[in-house]
mmCIF file of C-alpha atoms and ligand atoms in Angstrom:
data_model
loop_
_atom_site.group_PDB
_atom_site.id
_atom_site.type_symbol
_atom_site.label_atom_id
_atom_site.label_comp_id
_atom_site.label_asym_id
_atom_site.label_seq_id
_atom_site.Cartn_x
_atom_site.Cartn_y
_atom_site.Cartn_z
ATOM 1 C CA MET M 1 -12.380 4.984 -18.640
ATOM 2 C CA MET M 2 -11.801 1.839 -20.659
ATOM 3 C CA ALA M 3 -12.963 -1.488 -19.241
ATOM 4 C CA PRO M 4 -10.320 -4.243 -19.322
ATOM 5 C CA GLN M 5 -10.821 -6.968 -21.881
ATOM 6 C CA LEU M 6 -8.673 -9.428 -19.915
ATOM 7 C CA ASN M 7 -9.583 -11.713 -17.059
ATOM 8 C CA LEU M 8 -7.306 -10.221 -14.417
ATOM 9 C CA THR M 9 -7.514 -11.855 -11.009
ATOM 10 C CA ASP M 10 -5.723 -9.118 -9.058
ATOM 11 C CA ILE M 11 -8.126 -6.224 -8.403
ATOM 12 C CA ARG M 12 -5.153 -3.801 -8.378
ATOM 13 C CA ASP M 13 -4.235 -4.917 -11.910
ATOM 14 C CA GLN M 14 -7.869 -4.486 -12.977
ATOM 15 C CA TYR M 15 -7.927 -0.918 -11.677
ATOM 16 C CA ILE M 16 -4.571 -0.089 -13.313
ATOM 17 C CA ALA M 17 -5.757 -1.612 -16.602
ATOM 18 C CA ARG M 18 -8.897 0.536 -16.508
ATOM 19 C CA VAL M 19 -7.091 3.856 -16.366
ATOM 20 C CA VAL M 20 -3.436 3.663 -17.408
ATOM 21 C CA GLN M 21 -3.553 3.521 -21.234
ATOM 22 C CA GLY M 22 -1.576 6.466 -22.618
ATOM 23 C CA LYS M 23 -0.805 7.848 -19.134
ATOM 24 C CA THR M 24 2.292 8.449 -17.055
ATOM 25 C CA PHE M 25 2.552 6.033 -14.131
ATOM 26 C CA ALA M 26 4.359 5.907 -10.801
ATOM 27 C CA GLU M 27 4.406 3.233 -8.151
ATOM 28 C CA VAL M 28 5.055 4.140 -4.510
ATOM 29 C CA GLY M 29 6.500 1.400 -2.291
ATOM 30 C CA GLY M 30 6.745 -1.388 -4.836
ATOM 31 C CA LEU M 31 10.196 -2.776 -4.094
ATOM 32 C CA TRP M 32 9.646 -5.230 -1.285
ATOM 33 C CA GLY M 33 8.916 -8.723 -2.572
ATOM 34 C CA THR M 34 9.975 -7.679 -6.108
ATOM 35 C CA VAL M 35 7.263 -9.577 -7.977
ATOM 36 C CA SER M 36 4.478 -7.460 -6.450
ATOM 37 C CA GLU M 37 5.633 -4.387 -8.375
ATOM 38 C CA LYS M 38 3.055 -2.847 -10.710
ATOM 39 C CA VAL M 39 5.392 -0.922 -13.026
ATOM 40 C CA SER M 40 5.360 -3.893 -15.415
ATOM 41 C CA VAL M 41 1.548 -4.107 -15.194
ATOM 42 C CA ALA M 42 1.255 -0.414 -16.087
ATOM 43 C CA LYS M 43 3.640 -0.953 -19.016
ATOM 44 C CA GLN M 44 1.591 -3.939 -20.212
ATOM 45 C CA PHE M 45 -1.557 -1.810 -20.230
ATOM 46 C CA GLY M 46 -0.079 1.095 -22.139
ATOM 47 C CA ALA M 47 1.544 3.500 -19.671
ATOM 48 C CA THR M 48 3.759 5.984 -21.493
ATOM 49 C CA GLU M 49 6.271 6.701 -18.701
ATOM 50 C CA LEU M 50 7.211 4.582 -15.706
ATOM 51 C CA THR M 51 8.611 5.503 -12.278
ATOM 52 C CA MET M 52 9.356 3.533 -9.117
ATOM 53 C CA ILE M 53 9.427 5.506 -5.862
ATOM 54 C CA ASP M 54 10.464 3.685 -2.695
ATOM 55 C CA ALA M 55 11.851 4.738 0.661
ATOM 56 C CA ALA M 56 14.447 1.942 0.495
ATOM 57 C CA SER M 57 17.911 3.440 0.337
ATOM 58 C CA MET M 58 19.851 2.814 -2.885
ATOM 59 C CA THR M 59 22.961 1.993 -0.837
ATOM 60 C CA GLU M 60 21.765 0.215 2.318
ATOM 61 C CA HIS M 61 19.008 -1.658 0.444
ATOM 62 C CA GLN M 62 20.747 -1.826 -2.903
ATOM 63 C CA TYR M 63 19.708 -5.500 -3.254
ATOM 64 C CA LEU M 64 16.029 -4.452 -3.422
ATOM 65 C CA TRP M 65 16.693 -1.982 -6.233
ATOM 66 C CA GLN M 66 18.927 -4.541 -7.999
ATOM 67 C CA ALA M 67 16.156 -7.164 -7.795
ATOM 68 C CA PHE M 68 13.774 -4.614 -9.342
ATOM 69 C CA HIS M 69 16.259 -3.767 -12.157
ATOM 70 C CA ASP M 70 16.797 -7.502 -12.812
ATOM 71 C CA ARG M 71 13.048 -8.025 -13.027
ATOM 72 C CA MET M 72 12.667 -5.118 -15.463
ATOM 73 C CA VAL M 73 15.443 -6.602 -17.646
ATOM 74 C CA SER M 74 13.746 -10.016 -17.532
ATOM 75 C CA LEU M 75 10.498 -8.364 -18.719
ATOM 76 C CA ASN M 76 12.244 -6.361 -21.461
ATOM 77 C CA ILE M 77 11.443 -3.025 -19.820
ATOM 78 C CA ASP M 78 14.375 -0.687 -20.224
ATOM 79 C CA LYS M 79 12.962 2.804 -19.741
ATOM 80 C CA TYR M 80 11.887 3.740 -16.231
ATOM 81 C CA HIS M 81 12.852 6.201 -13.514
ATOM 82 C CA CYS M 82 13.757 5.415 -9.915
ATOM 83 C CA LEU M 83 13.449 7.651 -6.848
ATOM 84 C CA SER M 84 14.577 6.627 -3.375
ATOM 85 C CA LEU M 85 12.348 8.789 -1.167
ATOM 86 C CA ASP M 86 9.815 8.744 1.632
ATOM 87 C CA ILE M 87 6.562 9.605 -0.173
ATOM 88 C CA CYS M 88 5.967 12.410 2.332
ATOM 89 C CA ASP M 89 9.253 14.100 1.337
ATOM 90 C CA ILE M 90 8.597 14.340 -2.423
ATOM 91 C CA GLN M 91 8.578 17.849 -3.836
ATOM 92 C CA ILE M 92 6.727 18.483 -7.101
ATOM 93 C CA GLU M 93 9.819 20.330 -8.436
ATOM 94 C CA GLU M 94 11.698 17.044 -8.091
ATOM 95 C CA ILE M 95 9.313 15.131 -10.372
ATOM 96 C CA GLY M 96 8.339 17.987 -12.712
ATOM 97 C CA LYS M 97 4.585 17.433 -12.656
ATOM 98 C CA PRO M 98 2.171 14.939 -11.068
ATOM 99 C CA TYR M 99 1.947 11.439 -12.549
ATOM 100 C CA ASP M 100 -1.361 10.707 -14.304
ATOM 101 C CA VAL M 101 -1.754 7.393 -12.459
ATOM 102 C CA VAL M 102 -0.171 6.389 -9.138
ATOM 103 C CA HIS M 103 -0.247 2.966 -7.518
ATOM 104 C CA CYS M 104 0.503 2.365 -3.848
ATOM 105 C CA ALA M 105 -0.055 -0.874 -1.942
ATOM 106 C CA GLY M 106 1.077 -2.103 1.447
ATOM 107 C CA VAL M 107 2.467 1.206 2.698
ATOM 108 C CA LEU M 108 -0.284 3.234 4.426
ATOM 109 C CA TYR M 109 -0.560 1.147 7.614
ATOM 110 C CA HIS M 110 3.254 1.197 7.938
ATOM 111 C CA HIS M 111 3.314 4.997 8.028
ATOM 112 C CA PRO M 112 3.109 6.897 11.334
ATOM 113 C CA HIS M 113 1.293 9.777 9.575
ATOM 114 C CA PRO M 114 -1.305 8.182 7.255
ATOM 115 C CA MET M 115 -3.235 11.384 6.482
ATOM 116 C CA GLN M 116 0.006 13.181 5.658
ATOM 117 C CA MET M 117 0.860 10.254 3.382
ATOM 118 C CA LEU M 118 -2.511 10.460 1.607
ATOM 119 C CA VAL M 119 -2.027 14.203 1.116
ATOM 120 C CA ALA M 120 1.447 13.480 -0.328
ATOM 121 C CA LEU M 121 -0.090 10.891 -2.690
ATOM 122 C CA ARG M 122 -2.724 13.451 -3.694
ATOM 123 C CA LYS M 123 0.040 15.951 -4.486
ATOM 124 C CA ILE M 124 1.798 13.592 -6.921
ATOM 125 C CA THR M 125 -1.407 12.186 -8.497
ATOM 126 C CA GLY M 126 -2.632 13.929 -11.640
ATOM 127 C CA GLN M 127 -5.732 11.795 -12.286
ATOM 128 C CA TYR M 128 -6.029 8.405 -10.580
ATOM 129 C CA LEU M 129 -4.643 6.689 -7.500
ATOM 130 C CA VAL M 130 -4.904 2.922 -7.057
ATOM 131 C CA LEU M 131 -4.485 2.432 -3.319
ATOM 132 C CA THR M 132 -4.418 -0.735 -1.245
ATOM 133 C CA SER M 133 -4.021 -0.945 2.509
ATOM 134 C CA ALA M 134 -4.453 -3.508 5.236
ATOM 135 C CA ILE M 135 -7.553 -2.724 7.291
ATOM 136 C CA THR M 136 -9.096 -4.030 10.485
ATOM 137 C CA GLN M 137 -12.323 -5.951 10.819
ATOM 138 C CA GLU M 138 -14.887 -4.186 12.987
ATOM 139 C CA VAL M 139 -15.336 -7.314 15.139
ATOM 140 C CA ILE M 140 -12.641 -9.901 15.843
ATOM 141 C CA GLU M 141 -13.650 -12.735 18.136
ATOM 142 C CA ASN M 142 -11.696 -15.859 19.091
ATOM 143 C CA GLU M 143 -10.653 -17.930 22.126
ATOM 144 C CA LYS M 144 -8.762 -14.911 23.502
ATOM 145 C CA GLY M 145 -11.863 -12.684 23.567
ATOM 146 C CA ARG M 146 -13.653 -10.056 21.480
ATOM 147 C CA TYR M 147 -12.196 -6.904 19.946
ATOM 148 C CA GLN M 148 -14.621 -4.362 18.515
ATOM 149 C CA ILE M 149 -14.138 -1.024 16.800
ATOM 150 C CA PRO M 150 -16.882 1.178 15.250
ATOM 151 C CA PRO M 151 -16.988 1.690 11.447
ATOM 152 C CA SER M 152 -15.536 5.168 11.994
ATOM 153 C CA GLY M 153 -12.565 3.781 13.910
ATOM 154 C CA VAL M 154 -8.860 3.646 13.110
ATOM 155 C CA MET M 155 -6.838 1.350 15.362
ATOM 156 C CA PHE M 156 -3.626 2.904 16.689
ATOM 157 C CA VAL M 157 -1.556 -0.268 17.009
ATOM 158 C CA PRO M 158 0.964 1.030 19.616
ATOM 159 C CA ALA M 159 -1.946 1.767 21.974
ATOM 160 C CA LEU M 160 -3.316 -1.793 22.067
ATOM 161 C CA SER M 161 -3.610 -3.308 25.523
ATOM 162 C CA GLU M 162 -2.017 -6.711 26.149
ATOM 163 C CA SER M 163 -5.418 -8.456 26.102
ATOM 164 C CA GLU M 164 -6.383 -6.750 22.811
ATOM 165 C CA ARG M 165 -3.003 -7.675 21.338
ATOM 166 C CA GLU M 166 -3.587 -11.329 22.267
ATOM 167 C CA ILE M 167 -6.933 -11.387 20.409
ATOM 168 C CA LEU M 168 -5.389 -9.705 17.378
ATOM 169 C CA THR M 169 -2.339 -11.991 17.466
ATOM 170 C CA VAL M 170 -4.547 -15.074 17.140
ATOM 171 C CA TYR M 171 -6.420 -13.358 14.294
ATOM 172 C CA TRP M 172 -3.402 -12.101 12.298
ATOM 173 C CA GLU M 173 -1.254 -15.218 12.810
ATOM 174 C CA GLN M 174 -3.452 -17.158 10.384
ATOM 175 C CA PHE M 175 -2.972 -14.594 7.594
ATOM 176 C CA MET M 176 0.591 -13.420 8.178
ATOM 177 C CA ILE M 177 2.572 -16.122 9.978
ATOM 178 C CA LYS M 178 0.798 -19.219 8.599
ATOM 179 C CA GLU M 179 0.029 -17.868 5.103
ATOM 180 C CA ARG M 180 3.009 -15.588 4.468
ATOM 181 C CA GLY M 181 5.592 -16.698 7.037
ATOM 182 C CA MET M 182 5.849 -13.146 8.370
ATOM 183 C CA ALA M 183 5.264 -11.523 11.738
ATOM 184 C CA VAL M 184 3.136 -8.420 12.223
ATOM 185 C CA MET M 185 5.449 -6.004 13.986
ATOM 186 C CA GLY M 186 3.433 -4.375 16.733
ATOM 187 C CA ILE M 187 0.845 -7.170 16.932
ATOM 188 C CA THR M 188 2.272 -10.704 16.725
ATOM 189 C CA GLN M 189 5.655 -9.445 17.865
ATOM 190 C CA PRO M 190 6.624 -6.383 19.886
ATOM 191 C CA ALA M 191 7.814 -3.315 18.001
ATOM 192 C CA ASP M 192 10.084 -0.510 19.046
ATOM 193 C CA TYR M 193 8.107 2.461 17.742
ATOM 194 C CA ASN M 194 10.255 5.232 16.255
ATOM 195 C CA LEU M 195 8.558 7.878 14.131
ATOM 196 C CA ASP M 196 10.952 7.319 11.215
ATOM 197 C CA ASP M 197 10.463 3.542 11.145
ATOM 198 C CA PHE M 198 8.162 2.162 8.395
ATOM 199 C CA ALA M 199 8.492 -1.493 9.417
ATOM 200 C CA PRO M 200 5.924 -1.741 12.245
ATOM 201 C CA TRP M 201 2.199 -1.593 11.667
ATOM 202 C CA TRP M 202 1.074 1.798 12.973
ATOM 203 C CA TRP M 203 -2.594 2.320 12.080
ATOM 204 C CA LEU M 204 -5.361 -0.002 10.878
ATOM 205 C CA PRO M 205 -8.512 1.781 9.674
ATOM 206 C CA THR M 206 -11.797 0.021 9.093
ATOM 207 C CA ALA M 207 -12.812 -0.130 5.404
ATOM 208 C CA HIS M 208 -15.303 2.682 6.033
ATOM 209 C CA ALA M 209 -12.713 4.871 7.772
ATOM 210 C CA LEU M 210 -10.176 4.296 4.965
ATOM 211 C CA ARG M 211 -12.668 5.429 2.296
ATOM 212 C CA SER M 212 -13.381 8.527 4.371
ATOM 213 C CA MET M 213 -9.655 9.252 4.869
ATOM 214 C CA CYS M 214 -9.174 9.133 1.077
ATOM 215 C CA GLU M 215 -12.077 11.525 0.528
ATOM 216 C CA VAL M 216 -10.797 13.981 3.124
ATOM 217 C CA ALA M 217 -7.364 13.897 1.420
ATOM 218 C CA GLY M 218 -9.022 15.074 -1.813
ATOM 219 C CA PHE M 219 -9.896 11.880 -3.683
ATOM 220 C CA LYS M 220 -13.194 10.578 -5.029
ATOM 221 C CA VAL M 221 -13.826 6.847 -4.593
ATOM 222 C CA LEU M 222 -14.671 5.426 -8.042
ATOM 223 C CA ASP M 223 -14.517 1.779 -7.043
ATOM 224 C CA ASN M 224 -13.289 -0.347 -4.179
ATOM 225 C CA GLY M 225 -13.074 -3.987 -3.198
ATOM 226 C CA LEU M 226 -12.020 -6.131 -0.274
ATOM 227 C CA THR M 227 -9.144 -8.561 -0.797
ATOM 228 C CA TRP M 228 -6.938 -10.896 1.262
ATOM 229 C CA HIS M 229 -9.795 -12.510 3.216
ATOM 230 C CA ASN M 230 -11.296 -9.037 3.812
ATOM 231 C CA ASN M 231 -8.080 -7.857 5.482
ATOM 232 C CA ALA M 232 -7.195 -5.317 2.770
ATOM 233 C CA LEU M 233 -9.133 -2.738 0.791
ATOM 234 C CA SER M 234 -8.172 -1.724 -2.756
ATOM 235 C CA LEU M 235 -9.547 1.561 -4.068
ATOM 236 C CA LEU M 236 -9.654 3.190 -7.461
ATOM 237 C CA LEU M 237 -9.600 6.910 -6.684
ATOM 238 C CA SER M 238 -9.802 9.982 -8.872
ATOM 239 C CA VAL M 239 -8.598 13.448 -7.908
HETATM 240 C C1 LIG U 1 5.082 -3.984 2.849
HETATM 241 S S1 LIG U 1 5.997 -3.470 1.442
HETATM 242 C C2 LIG U 1 4.751 -3.497 0.188
HETATM 243 C C3 LIG U 1 5.313 -3.984 -1.128
HETATM 244 C C4 LIG U 1 4.308 -4.128 -2.259
HETATM 245 N N1 LIG U 1 3.783 -2.853 -2.682
HETATM 246 C C5 LIG U 1 3.188 -5.053 -1.879
HETATM 247 O O1 LIG U 1 2.047 -4.618 -1.766
HETATM 248 O O2 LIG U 1 3.460 -6.247 -1.677
HETATM 249 C C6 LIG U 1 6.268 -1.727 1.693
HETATM 250 C C7 LIG U 1 7.166 -1.101 0.651
HETATM 251 O O3 LIG U 1 7.018 0.311 0.724
HETATM 252 C C8 LIG U 1 8.261 0.941 0.943
HETATM 253 N N2 LIG U 1 7.968 2.081 1.820
HETATM 254 C C9 LIG U 1 7.670 2.028 3.137
HETATM 255 N N3 LIG U 1 7.416 3.262 3.600
HETATM 256 C C10 LIG U 1 7.536 4.107 2.545
HETATM 257 C C11 LIG U 1 7.409 5.512 2.401
HETATM 258 N N4 LIG U 1 7.121 6.283 3.439
HETATM 259 N N5 LIG U 1 7.595 6.065 1.177
HETATM 260 C C12 LIG U 1 7.909 5.263 0.115
HETATM 261 N N6 LIG U 1 8.062 3.935 0.206
HETATM 262 C C13 LIG U 1 7.876 3.355 1.401
HETATM 263 C C14 LIG U 1 9.156 -0.121 1.547
HETATM 264 O O4 LIG U 1 10.527 0.117 1.294
HETATM 265 C C15 LIG U 1 8.647 -1.381 0.847
HETATM 266 O O5 LIG U 1 9.266 -1.582 -0.410
#
């Protein structure tokens, strides 16, 4: 692997820069927010083929795809593929062969079947996966009480009791509502849990549990780092 020669502040960009030169690249779940996409980062660091895969429908959520196309035009990127699919539904025949490098951030904790999602990511990854997910702290303590989970734990958000939800609401409000102006569906606001809905937060692993989940799905952890005030873990994984 080549070490980056640039001072990149985003750990996800650093990981992509380390492995993507001369490789095919796909991003899974990069549409929301538009500017968080990593297709342009992969292009900048020498990816040979670019693909965006997102569950957002090309009709109902056409504005998300349009914002992505507009951004690609603004960055002078004209060759890339787009697939509107749930990652768990992708068939290898549809994409031809696995992508050398896959990036996926902000999706795992929104999926009702996280292990199935990791297995799906493993299936489409030829060499490296750069994965980022929100995680839970092992101890969260504030004026509402103390929430504790062992390092091996994965929080199932729909199962939280009201008192646990109150502790977690105080905790997550500072990072989501105050910092990003967004609610956490299932924690700071109630969620209607349907198995085909990727908007609520479903599962929050500890950092330790997330590394283990990746290993069980068939990846080797090459590097990892905490981000977002220790509320997310980014991993550079190899197959
Ligand atoms: C919370 S946003 C994360 C956006 C960006 N990657 C980031 O980190 O800021 C989740 C994105 O993943 C997409 N998504 C959610 N579930 C998905 C799934 N099962 N398969 C593919 N894309 C999915 C959503 O449409 C959305 O664009």
